[in-house]
Each structure stands twice: as C-alpha cells, then as structure tokens.
Amino acid sequence: MKLFPPKILFVCLGNICRSPLAEALLKHKTNTQNWLIDSAGLDSWHLGEPPCDLTRRILTENGIQTEHRARLFNTKDFDKFDLIYVMDHQNLQQVLNMARNDNDRAKVNLILNEIFPGENLDVPDPYMQNQAAIQQVYHLLDAATDQIAQKFNHENKR
C-alpha cells in the first residue's frame, strides 16, 4: 500500500507537550504542502491552548515554528489520517478503544516503534517537569520524526 503524500496524526493526553512537539518537528522536516500533519489530545483540559512553555521554548531554541492549538482526537480522525502515532500505552489503549474496526486499529502505533521497532516504549510525559525532561522528549521525537520523514521520502522516490 502506497501512502504518499502521507496523512499523519500524533496523539498524546493533553495535546500541549509531546504530540505538538512531534507535529512541529515533522512539519519542519517535510514538504508540508504535500503532507498532512496534525496532532490531537485525548483530554479536554487544554482545548484551544498553544503548546506548553517547555515545548514552545525547546522549539524556539531549535528554530522551529508552531501555530498549534490543542484539539481533541475523535473518530473522524481515523478517516482523515493514514497513520496515527501515539506517545504511550495509555494513549494507545484509549485510541484503540475508539477504533471502529480493524482498519482503524491498523493505523495506530506507538511512535517510538519507529526507532525501537517492536519494543513498544513510551515517550515520557514532560508536563509540569523541567528542561531536562523536555530535552529527553525532544531527542526521542526528533529521532522518531527523522525516521518517519526518511521512510516516506524514500517511498515517494519509488
């Protein structure tokens, strides 16, 4: 199955730390005119808010822009996106519980499986933590989005 241009959604709990960071990183690495890249959350605490201070600060330090505002994941996202990357097992279970069928479930994966295949590792949640926590998350998501960008850029050249 050829998925180009890809439609990719990143999902975390509040949609203000990890998923908007992954969204901004992948947008920065790709031709966003061709790709559809977005992020969403599973809880309504932060709807409409920009990414948290730690996320905005690390993006700025790395020269990456974002205009993201937190939104909720919903079942229509299964129709709109080809791939749905979740940040941890709790997110994975919630998204899979919302899946309507096997096709929906097949679109969902833990993002760190891109760099640690089959290890099913969680991206730690840096919310309300410190610079070291967001740095760790940044490096993990930077590597994972590098892998995603390379995979689809290679697929496009076929």
Short mmCIF file of C-alpha atoms in Angstrom, two decimals:
data_model
loop_
_atom_site.label_atom_id
_atom_site.label_comp_id
_atom_site.label_asym_id
_atom_site.label_seq_id
_atom_site.Cartn_x
_atom_site.Cartn_y
_atom_site.Cartn_z
CA MET A 1 0.00 0.00 0.00
CA LYS A 2 1.44 3.33 -1.05
CA LEU A 3 0.83 6.18 1.41
CA PHE A 4 2.10 9.28 -0.34
CA PRO A 5 1.51 12.01 0.36
CA PRO A 6 1.16 10.75 3.93
CA LYS A 7 -1.51 11.93 6.36
CA ILE A 8 -0.07 11.61 9.87
CA LEU A 9 -1.59 12.39 13.25
CA PHE A 10 0.27 12.47 16.57
CA VAL A 11 -1.73 11.87 19.76
CA CYS A 12 -0.99 12.41 23.46
CA LEU A 13 -3.07 13.17 26.53
CA GLY A 14 -3.45 16.96 26.59
CA ASN A 15 -2.07 17.92 23.16
CA ILE A 16 0.22 20.61 24.58
CA CYS A 17 3.57 18.81 25.06
CA ARG A 18 4.52 15.65 23.19
CA SER A 19 2.15 15.46 20.22
CA PRO A 20 2.51 19.12 19.17
CA LEU A 21 6.28 18.73 19.51
CA ALA A 22 6.23 15.72 17.15
CA GLU A 23 3.89 17.61 14.79
CA ALA A 24 6.19 20.65 14.65
CA LEU A 25 9.31 18.51 14.19
CA LEU A 26 7.85 16.53 11.29
CA LYS A 27 6.45 19.64 9.62
CA HIS A 28 9.90 21.23 9.90
CA LYS A 29 11.48 18.20 8.16
CA THR A 30 8.99 17.74 5.32
CA ASN A 31 7.21 19.47 2.48
CA THR A 32 4.02 20.33 4.32
CA GLN A 33 2.33 21.33 1.07
CA ASN A 34 2.20 17.64 0.22
CA TRP A 35 1.96 16.09 3.68
CA LEU A 36 -0.97 16.38 6.11
CA ILE A 37 0.47 16.53 9.62
CA ASP A 38 -1.52 17.30 12.76
CA SER A 39 -1.79 16.42 16.44
CA ALA A 40 -4.61 15.90 18.91
CA GLY A 41 -5.23 15.04 22.54
CA LEU A 42 -7.43 12.66 24.44
CA ASP A 43 -8.48 15.04 27.22
CA SER A 44 -10.20 18.41 27.01
CA TRP A 45 -8.21 20.20 29.74
CA HIS A 46 -6.24 22.39 27.32
CA LEU A 47 -8.53 22.79 24.30
CA GLY A 48 -7.53 25.78 22.19
CA GLU A 49 -4.31 26.40 24.10
CA PRO A 50 -0.87 26.67 22.48
CA PRO A 51 1.82 24.14 23.41
CA CYS A 52 3.13 24.39 26.98
CA ASP A 53 6.02 26.74 27.80
CA LEU A 54 8.62 23.94 27.81
CA THR A 55 7.56 22.77 24.34
CA ARG A 56 7.48 26.28 22.88
CA ARG A 57 10.87 27.07 24.41
CA ILE A 58 12.61 23.98 23.01
CA LEU A 59 11.07 24.51 19.58
CA THR A 60 12.25 28.14 19.56
CA GLU A 61 15.75 27.08 20.67
CA ASN A 62 15.87 24.77 17.66
CA GLY A 63 14.49 27.28 15.16
CA ILE A 64 11.16 25.51 14.72
CA GLN A 65 7.86 27.36 14.40
CA THR A 66 4.43 26.21 15.57
CA GLU A 67 0.97 27.70 15.39
CA HIS A 68 -0.63 24.69 17.04
CA ARG A 69 -3.72 24.89 19.25
CA ALA A 70 -4.82 21.88 21.30
CA ARG A 71 -7.76 19.88 19.97
CA LEU A 72 -9.47 16.60 20.80
CA PHE A 73 -8.93 13.34 18.95
CA ASN A 74 -12.19 11.98 17.52
CA THR A 75 -13.31 9.02 15.43
CA LYS A 76 -13.34 11.15 12.24
CA ASP A 77 -9.54 11.25 12.57
CA PHE A 78 -9.47 7.57 11.58
CA ASP A 79 -10.98 8.59 8.23
CA LYS A 80 -8.75 11.62 7.71
CA PHE A 81 -5.33 10.11 8.61
CA ASP A 82 -3.34 7.15 7.29
CA LEU A 83 -1.16 6.81 10.38
CA ILE A 84 -1.84 7.69 14.00
CA TYR A 85 1.20 7.76 16.26
CA VAL A 86 0.51 7.73 19.99
CA MET A 87 3.01 8.67 22.70
CA ASP A 88 2.39 6.00 25.34
CA HIS A 89 0.45 2.86 26.24
CA GLN A 90 -2.36 4.81 27.90
CA ASN A 91 -2.87 6.82 24.70
CA LEU A 92 -2.63 3.62 22.67
CA GLN A 93 -5.38 1.93 24.66
CA GLN A 94 -7.67 4.96 24.50
CA VAL A 95 -7.27 5.37 20.74
CA LEU A 96 -7.73 1.64 20.12
CA ASN A 97 -10.87 1.71 22.26
CA MET A 98 -12.26 4.41 19.94
CA ALA A 99 -11.41 2.41 16.80
CA ARG A 100 -14.45 1.25 14.89
CA ASN A 101 -12.85 -1.67 13.08
CA ASP A 102 -9.59 -3.45 12.22
CA ASN A 103 -8.75 -0.87 9.56
CA ASP A 104 -8.81 1.88 12.20
CA ARG A 105 -6.71 -0.20 14.60
CA ALA A 106 -4.11 -0.92 11.89
CA LYS A 107 -3.37 2.82 11.59
CA VAL A 108 -2.31 3.16 15.25
CA ASN A 109 1.21 2.64 16.60
CA LEU A 110 3.48 3.85 19.36
CA ILE A 111 5.78 6.49 17.86
CA LEU A 112 8.96 5.09 19.42
CA ASN A 113 8.48 1.86 17.46
CA GLU A 114 9.86 3.90 14.56
CA ILE A 115 13.31 3.99 16.21
CA PHE A 116 13.00 0.99 18.54
CA PRO A 117 10.95 -1.47 16.42
CA GLY A 118 8.76 -3.79 18.45
CA GLU A 119 10.00 -2.51 21.82
CA ASN A 120 6.72 -0.68 22.50
CA LEU A 121 8.34 2.10 24.53
CA ASP A 122 6.55 5.15 25.91
CA VAL A 123 7.57 8.76 25.34
CA PRO A 124 7.75 10.16 28.90
CA ASP A 125 5.27 12.94 29.65
CA PRO A 126 7.24 16.16 30.40
CA TYR A 127 4.17 18.13 31.54
CA MET A 128 4.91 20.19 34.66
CA GLN A 129 8.52 18.98 34.70
CA ASN A 130 11.84 20.64 33.85
CA GLN A 131 14.15 21.43 30.95
CA ALA A 132 15.89 18.05 31.23
CA ALA A 133 12.56 16.24 30.78
CA ILE A 134 11.63 18.18 27.64
CA GLN A 135 15.16 17.75 26.26
CA GLN A 136 14.81 13.97 26.58
CA VAL A 137 11.42 14.04 24.87
CA TYR A 138 12.76 16.35 22.15
CA HIS A 139 15.63 13.97 21.33
CA LEU A 140 13.33 10.93 21.21
CA LEU A 141 10.76 12.64 18.99
CA ASP A 142 13.45 14.21 16.81
CA ALA A 143 14.86 10.74 16.08
CA ALA A 144 11.40 9.23 15.52
CA THR A 145 10.30 12.01 13.16
CA ASP A 146 13.61 11.72 11.29
CA GLN A 147 12.76 8.06 10.69
CA ILE A 148 9.21 8.88 9.58
CA ALA A 149 10.41 11.61 7.20
CA GLN A 150 13.08 9.33 5.71
CA LYS A 151 10.66 6.43 5.28
CA PHE A 152 8.10 8.49 3.38
CA ASN A 153 10.61 10.48 1.37
CA HIS A 154 12.10 7.13 0.26
CA GLU A 155 8.61 5.80 -0.54
CA ASN A 156 7.92 8.88 -2.66
CA LYS A 157 11.05 8.25 -4.76
CA ARG A 158 9.89 4.77 -5.78
#
